[in-house]
mmCIF file of C-alpha atoms and ligand atoms in Angstrom:
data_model
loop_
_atom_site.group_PDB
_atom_site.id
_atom_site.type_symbol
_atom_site.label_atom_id
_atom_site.label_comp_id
_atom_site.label_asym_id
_atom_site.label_seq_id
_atom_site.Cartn_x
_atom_site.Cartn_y
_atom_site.Cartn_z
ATOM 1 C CA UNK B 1 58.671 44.955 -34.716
ATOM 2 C CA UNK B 2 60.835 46.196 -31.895
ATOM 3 C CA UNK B 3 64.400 44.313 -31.575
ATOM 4 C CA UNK B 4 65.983 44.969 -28.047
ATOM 5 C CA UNK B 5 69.572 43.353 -27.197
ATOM 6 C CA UNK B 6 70.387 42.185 -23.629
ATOM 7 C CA UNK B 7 74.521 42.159 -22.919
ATOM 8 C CA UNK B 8 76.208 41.323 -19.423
ATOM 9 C CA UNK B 9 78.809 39.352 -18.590
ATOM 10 C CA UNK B 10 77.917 35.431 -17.390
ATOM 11 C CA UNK B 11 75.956 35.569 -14.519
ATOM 12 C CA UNK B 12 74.641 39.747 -15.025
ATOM 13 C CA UNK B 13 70.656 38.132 -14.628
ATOM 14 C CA UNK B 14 70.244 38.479 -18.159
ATOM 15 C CA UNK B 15 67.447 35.627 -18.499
ATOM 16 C CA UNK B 16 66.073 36.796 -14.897
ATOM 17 C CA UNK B 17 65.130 40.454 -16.500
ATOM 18 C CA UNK B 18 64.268 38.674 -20.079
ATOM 19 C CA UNK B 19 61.749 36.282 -18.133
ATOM 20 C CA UNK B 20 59.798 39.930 -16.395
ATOM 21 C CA UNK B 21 60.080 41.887 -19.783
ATOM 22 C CA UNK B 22 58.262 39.001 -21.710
ATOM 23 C CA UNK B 23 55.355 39.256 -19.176
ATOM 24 C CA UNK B 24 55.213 42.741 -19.342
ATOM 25 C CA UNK B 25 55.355 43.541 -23.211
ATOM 26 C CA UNK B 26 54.534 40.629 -24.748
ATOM 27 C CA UNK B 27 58.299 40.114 -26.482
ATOM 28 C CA UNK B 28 59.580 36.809 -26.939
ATOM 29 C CA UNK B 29 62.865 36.295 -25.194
ATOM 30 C CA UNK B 30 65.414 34.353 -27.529
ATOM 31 C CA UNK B 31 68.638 32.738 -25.382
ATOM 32 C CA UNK B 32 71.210 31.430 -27.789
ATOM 33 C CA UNK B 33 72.463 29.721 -24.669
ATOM 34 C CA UNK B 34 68.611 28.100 -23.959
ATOM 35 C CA UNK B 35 68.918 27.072 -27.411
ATOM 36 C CA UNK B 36 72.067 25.431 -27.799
ATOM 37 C CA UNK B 37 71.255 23.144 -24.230
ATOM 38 C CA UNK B 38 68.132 22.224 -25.790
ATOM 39 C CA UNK B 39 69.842 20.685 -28.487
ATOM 40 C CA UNK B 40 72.580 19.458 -26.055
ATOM 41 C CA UNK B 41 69.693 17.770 -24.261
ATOM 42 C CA UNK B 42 68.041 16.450 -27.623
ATOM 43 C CA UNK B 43 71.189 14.624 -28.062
ATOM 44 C CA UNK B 44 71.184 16.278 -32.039
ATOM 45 C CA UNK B 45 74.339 16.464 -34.723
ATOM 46 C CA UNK B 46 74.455 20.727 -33.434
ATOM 47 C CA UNK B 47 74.331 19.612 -29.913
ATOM 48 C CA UNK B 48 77.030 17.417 -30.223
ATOM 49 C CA UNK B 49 78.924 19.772 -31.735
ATOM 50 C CA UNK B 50 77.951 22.480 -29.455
ATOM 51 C CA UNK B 51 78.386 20.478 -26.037
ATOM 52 C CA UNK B 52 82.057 20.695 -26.345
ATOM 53 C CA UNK B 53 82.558 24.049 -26.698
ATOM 54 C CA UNK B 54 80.170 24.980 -23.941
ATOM 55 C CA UNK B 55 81.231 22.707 -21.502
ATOM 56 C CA UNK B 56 85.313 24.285 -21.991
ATOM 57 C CA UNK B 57 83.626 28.033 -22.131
ATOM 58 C CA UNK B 58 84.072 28.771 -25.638
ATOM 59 C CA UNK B 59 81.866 30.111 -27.966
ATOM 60 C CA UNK B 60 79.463 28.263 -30.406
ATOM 61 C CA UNK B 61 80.472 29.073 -34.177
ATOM 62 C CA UNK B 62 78.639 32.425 -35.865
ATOM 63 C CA UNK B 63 77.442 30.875 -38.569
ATOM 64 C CA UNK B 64 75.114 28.251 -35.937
ATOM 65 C CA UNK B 65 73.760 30.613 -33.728
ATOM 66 C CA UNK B 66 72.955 33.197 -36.677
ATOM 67 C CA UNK B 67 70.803 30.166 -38.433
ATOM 68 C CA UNK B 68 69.263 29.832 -34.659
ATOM 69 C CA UNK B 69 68.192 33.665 -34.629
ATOM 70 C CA UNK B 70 66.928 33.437 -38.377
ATOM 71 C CA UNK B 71 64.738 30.937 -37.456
ATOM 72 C CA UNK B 72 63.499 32.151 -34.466
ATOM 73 C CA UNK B 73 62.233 35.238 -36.077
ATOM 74 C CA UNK B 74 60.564 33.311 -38.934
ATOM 75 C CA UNK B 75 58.537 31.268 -36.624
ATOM 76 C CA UNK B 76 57.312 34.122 -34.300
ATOM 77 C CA UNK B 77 55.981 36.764 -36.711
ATOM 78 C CA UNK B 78 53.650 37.798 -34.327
ATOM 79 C CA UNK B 79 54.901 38.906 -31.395
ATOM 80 C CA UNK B 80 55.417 42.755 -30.413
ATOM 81 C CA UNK B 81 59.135 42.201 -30.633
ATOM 82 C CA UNK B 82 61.491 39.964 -29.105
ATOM 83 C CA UNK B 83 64.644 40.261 -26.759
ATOM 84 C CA UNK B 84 67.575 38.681 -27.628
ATOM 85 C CA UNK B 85 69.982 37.707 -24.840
ATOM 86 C CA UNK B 86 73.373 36.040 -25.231
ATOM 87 C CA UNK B 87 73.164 37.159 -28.735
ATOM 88 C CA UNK B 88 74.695 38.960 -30.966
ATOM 89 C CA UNK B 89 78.332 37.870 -28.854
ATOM 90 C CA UNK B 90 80.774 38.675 -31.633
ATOM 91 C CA UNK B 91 81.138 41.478 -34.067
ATOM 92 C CA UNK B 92 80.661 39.170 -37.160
ATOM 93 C CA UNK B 93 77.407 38.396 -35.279
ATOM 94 C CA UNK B 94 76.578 42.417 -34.631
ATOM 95 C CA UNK B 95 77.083 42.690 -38.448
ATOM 96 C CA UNK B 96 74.995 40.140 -39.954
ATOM 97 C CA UNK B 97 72.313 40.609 -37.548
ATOM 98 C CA UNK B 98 72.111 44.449 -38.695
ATOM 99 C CA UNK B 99 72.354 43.328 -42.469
ATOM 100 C CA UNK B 100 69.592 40.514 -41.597
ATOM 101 C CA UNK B 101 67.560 43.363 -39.981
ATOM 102 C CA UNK B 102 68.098 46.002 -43.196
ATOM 103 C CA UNK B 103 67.000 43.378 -45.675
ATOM 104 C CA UNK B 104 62.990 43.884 -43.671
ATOM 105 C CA UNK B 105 63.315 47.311 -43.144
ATOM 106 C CA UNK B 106 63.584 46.661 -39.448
ATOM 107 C CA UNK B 107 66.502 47.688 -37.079
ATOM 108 C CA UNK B 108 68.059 47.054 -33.494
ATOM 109 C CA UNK B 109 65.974 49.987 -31.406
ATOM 110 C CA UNK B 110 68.038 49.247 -27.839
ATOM 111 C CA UNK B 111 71.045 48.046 -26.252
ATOM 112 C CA UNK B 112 70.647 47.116 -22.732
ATOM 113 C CA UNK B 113 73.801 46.634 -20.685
ATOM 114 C CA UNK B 114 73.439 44.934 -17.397
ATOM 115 C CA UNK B 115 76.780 45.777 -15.722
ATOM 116 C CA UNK B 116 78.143 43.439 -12.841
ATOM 117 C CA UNK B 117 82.195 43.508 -11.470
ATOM 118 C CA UNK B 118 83.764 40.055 -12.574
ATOM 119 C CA UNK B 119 84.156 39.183 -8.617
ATOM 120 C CA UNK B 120 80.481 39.309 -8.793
ATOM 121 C CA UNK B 121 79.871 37.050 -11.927
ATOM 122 C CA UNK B 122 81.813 34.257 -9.893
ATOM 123 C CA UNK B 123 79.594 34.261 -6.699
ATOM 124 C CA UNK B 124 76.826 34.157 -8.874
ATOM 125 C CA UNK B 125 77.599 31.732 -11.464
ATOM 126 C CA UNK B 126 79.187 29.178 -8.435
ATOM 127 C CA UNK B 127 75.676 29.743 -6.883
ATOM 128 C CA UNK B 128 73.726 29.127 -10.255
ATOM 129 C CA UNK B 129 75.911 25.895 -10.179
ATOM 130 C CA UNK B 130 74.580 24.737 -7.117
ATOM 131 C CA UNK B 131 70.848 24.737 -8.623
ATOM 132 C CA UNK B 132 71.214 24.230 -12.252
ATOM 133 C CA UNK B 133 73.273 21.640 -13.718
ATOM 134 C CA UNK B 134 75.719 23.474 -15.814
ATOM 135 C CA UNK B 135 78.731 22.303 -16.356
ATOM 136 C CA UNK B 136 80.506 25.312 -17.607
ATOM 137 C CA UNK B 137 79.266 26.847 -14.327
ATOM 138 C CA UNK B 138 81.291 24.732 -11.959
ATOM 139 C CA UNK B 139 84.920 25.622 -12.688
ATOM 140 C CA UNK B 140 86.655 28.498 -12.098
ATOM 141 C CA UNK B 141 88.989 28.509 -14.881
ATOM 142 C CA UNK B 142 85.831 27.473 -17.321
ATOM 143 C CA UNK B 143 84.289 30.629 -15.610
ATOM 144 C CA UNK B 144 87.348 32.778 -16.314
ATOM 145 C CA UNK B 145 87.306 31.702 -20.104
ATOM 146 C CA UNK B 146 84.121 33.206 -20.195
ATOM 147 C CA UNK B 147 84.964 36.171 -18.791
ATOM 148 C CA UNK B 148 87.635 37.010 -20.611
ATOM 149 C CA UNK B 149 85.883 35.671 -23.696
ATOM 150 C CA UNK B 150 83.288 38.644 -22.922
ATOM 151 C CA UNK B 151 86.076 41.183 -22.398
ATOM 152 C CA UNK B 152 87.601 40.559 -25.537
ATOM 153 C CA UNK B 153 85.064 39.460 -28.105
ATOM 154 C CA UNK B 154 81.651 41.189 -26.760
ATOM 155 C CA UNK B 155 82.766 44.177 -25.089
ATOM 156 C CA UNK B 156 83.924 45.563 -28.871
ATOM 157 C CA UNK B 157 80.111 45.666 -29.752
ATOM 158 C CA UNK B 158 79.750 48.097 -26.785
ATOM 159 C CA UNK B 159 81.718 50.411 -29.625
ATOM 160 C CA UNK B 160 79.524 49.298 -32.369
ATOM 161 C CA UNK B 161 76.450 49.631 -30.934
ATOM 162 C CA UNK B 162 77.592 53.141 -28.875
ATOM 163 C CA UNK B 163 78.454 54.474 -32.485
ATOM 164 C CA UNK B 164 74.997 54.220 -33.480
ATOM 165 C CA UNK B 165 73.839 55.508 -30.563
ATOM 166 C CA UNK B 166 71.648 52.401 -28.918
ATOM 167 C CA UNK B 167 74.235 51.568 -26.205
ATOM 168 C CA UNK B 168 72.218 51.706 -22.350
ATOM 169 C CA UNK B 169 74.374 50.854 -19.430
ATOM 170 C CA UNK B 170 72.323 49.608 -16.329
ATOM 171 C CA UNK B 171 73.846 48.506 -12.930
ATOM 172 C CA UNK B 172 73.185 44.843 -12.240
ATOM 173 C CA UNK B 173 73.587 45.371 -8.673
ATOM 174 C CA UNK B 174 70.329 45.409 -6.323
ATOM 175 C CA UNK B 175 66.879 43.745 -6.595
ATOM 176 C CA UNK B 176 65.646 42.100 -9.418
ATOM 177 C CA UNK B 177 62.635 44.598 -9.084
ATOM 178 C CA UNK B 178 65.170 47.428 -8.672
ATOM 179 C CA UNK B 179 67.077 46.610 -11.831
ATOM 180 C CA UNK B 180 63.502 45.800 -13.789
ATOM 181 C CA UNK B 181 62.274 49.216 -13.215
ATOM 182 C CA UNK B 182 65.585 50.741 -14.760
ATOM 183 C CA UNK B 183 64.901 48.454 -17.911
ATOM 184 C CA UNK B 184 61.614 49.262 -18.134
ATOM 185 C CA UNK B 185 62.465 53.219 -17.881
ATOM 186 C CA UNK B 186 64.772 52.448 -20.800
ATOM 187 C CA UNK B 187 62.227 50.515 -23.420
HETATM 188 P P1 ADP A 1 76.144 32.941 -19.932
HETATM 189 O O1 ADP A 1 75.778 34.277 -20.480
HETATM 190 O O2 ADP A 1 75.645 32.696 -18.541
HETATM 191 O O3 ADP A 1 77.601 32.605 -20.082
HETATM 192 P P2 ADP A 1 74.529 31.572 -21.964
HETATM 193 O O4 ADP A 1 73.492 30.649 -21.475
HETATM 194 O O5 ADP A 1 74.107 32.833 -22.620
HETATM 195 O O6 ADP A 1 75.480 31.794 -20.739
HETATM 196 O O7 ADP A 1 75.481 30.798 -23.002
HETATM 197 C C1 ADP A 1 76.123 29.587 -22.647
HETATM 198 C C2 ADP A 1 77.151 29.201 -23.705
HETATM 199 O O8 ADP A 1 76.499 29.034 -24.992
HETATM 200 C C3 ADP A 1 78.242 30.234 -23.983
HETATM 201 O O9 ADP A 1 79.316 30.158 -23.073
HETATM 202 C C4 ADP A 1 78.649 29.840 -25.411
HETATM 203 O O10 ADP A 1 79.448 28.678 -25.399
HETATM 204 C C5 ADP A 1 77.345 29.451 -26.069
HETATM 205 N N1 ADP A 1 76.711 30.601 -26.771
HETATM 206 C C6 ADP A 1 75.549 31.216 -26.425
HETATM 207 N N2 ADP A 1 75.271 32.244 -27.260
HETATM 208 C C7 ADP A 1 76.297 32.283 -28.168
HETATM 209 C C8 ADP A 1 76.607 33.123 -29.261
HETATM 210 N N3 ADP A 1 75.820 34.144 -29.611
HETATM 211 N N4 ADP A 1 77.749 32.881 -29.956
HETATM 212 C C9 ADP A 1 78.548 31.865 -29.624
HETATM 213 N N5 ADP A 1 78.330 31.039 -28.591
HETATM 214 C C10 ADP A 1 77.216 31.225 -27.854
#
């Protein structure tokens, strides 16, 4: 089983290039952020907690979105691998995932950084706002949370993951085909 992280700052087409790599390879793509509006939307006790949080720009708690990739994995044990986007977002996160992963025998094979400048991240994310209904999408200052959110809590893992030598960078900027064919050269 092949485990492949996506990382980029809000708005870095992370669940553009997810979407083409799960046609291609057979992975199954696993958003923490598709996750947690699902359960937004199915009005649950974790989406109520979670809408909050997401709507200001913060982050959900560790311990939810690690019970969210556990499961995942247990219900998909058949898939060639799976790409996991918006997660791990936290060091704690990075940790357990790799203790998670020991425990099988299994490891993290590839980091793939999509790399945008933050003046970027707004024009996108403004334009995502115009066609999906985001909330955290439509306010600059919500925006700027999660930018500096990224800066300061997931950045760090570009250290951890560098340090075991699985860190990628690849420029975000250019055609969705252009940037596809740099992932795929990295897989
Ligand atoms: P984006 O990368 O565009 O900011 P996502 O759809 O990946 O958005 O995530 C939306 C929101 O969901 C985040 O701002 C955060 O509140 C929450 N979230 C998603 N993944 C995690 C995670 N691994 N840890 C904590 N919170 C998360």
């Amino acid at each position: 089983m092949k485990y492949y992280l996506l990382f980029g700052p809000p708005g870095a087409g992370k669940g553009t290039q997810a979407k083409l790599m799960v046609e291609k390879y057979n992975f199954h793509h696993v958003s923490t952020g598709d996750l947690l509006r699902k359960e937004i939307a199915a009005e649950t006790e974790l989406g109520k907690i979670a809408k909050q949080l997401i709507d200001n720009g913060n982050f959900v708690d560790d311990s939810i979105v690690v019970q969210m990739i556990k499961n995942e994995i247990a219900d998909n044990p058949d898939v060639a691998g799976f790409i996991f986007d918006g997660f791990p977002r936290t060091l704690p996160q990075a940790e357990i995932l790799d203790k998670m992963l020991a425990e099988k025998n299994q490891e993290v094979n590839k980091v793939l950084s999509i790399v945008i400048p933050d003046e970027m991240v707004f024009e996108r994310i403004l334009h995502r706002a115009s066609i999906e209904n985001r909330k955290d999408d439509t306010d600059r200052s919500i925006i700027q949370t999660r930018i500096d959110l990224y800066h300061n809590k997931t950045m760090p893992l570009i250290e951890y993951y560098s340090a075991q030598g699985k860190y990628q960078e690849i420029c975000g900027i250019g055609t969705v085909e252009e940037i596809f064919q740099k992932i795929s050269e990295n897989l």
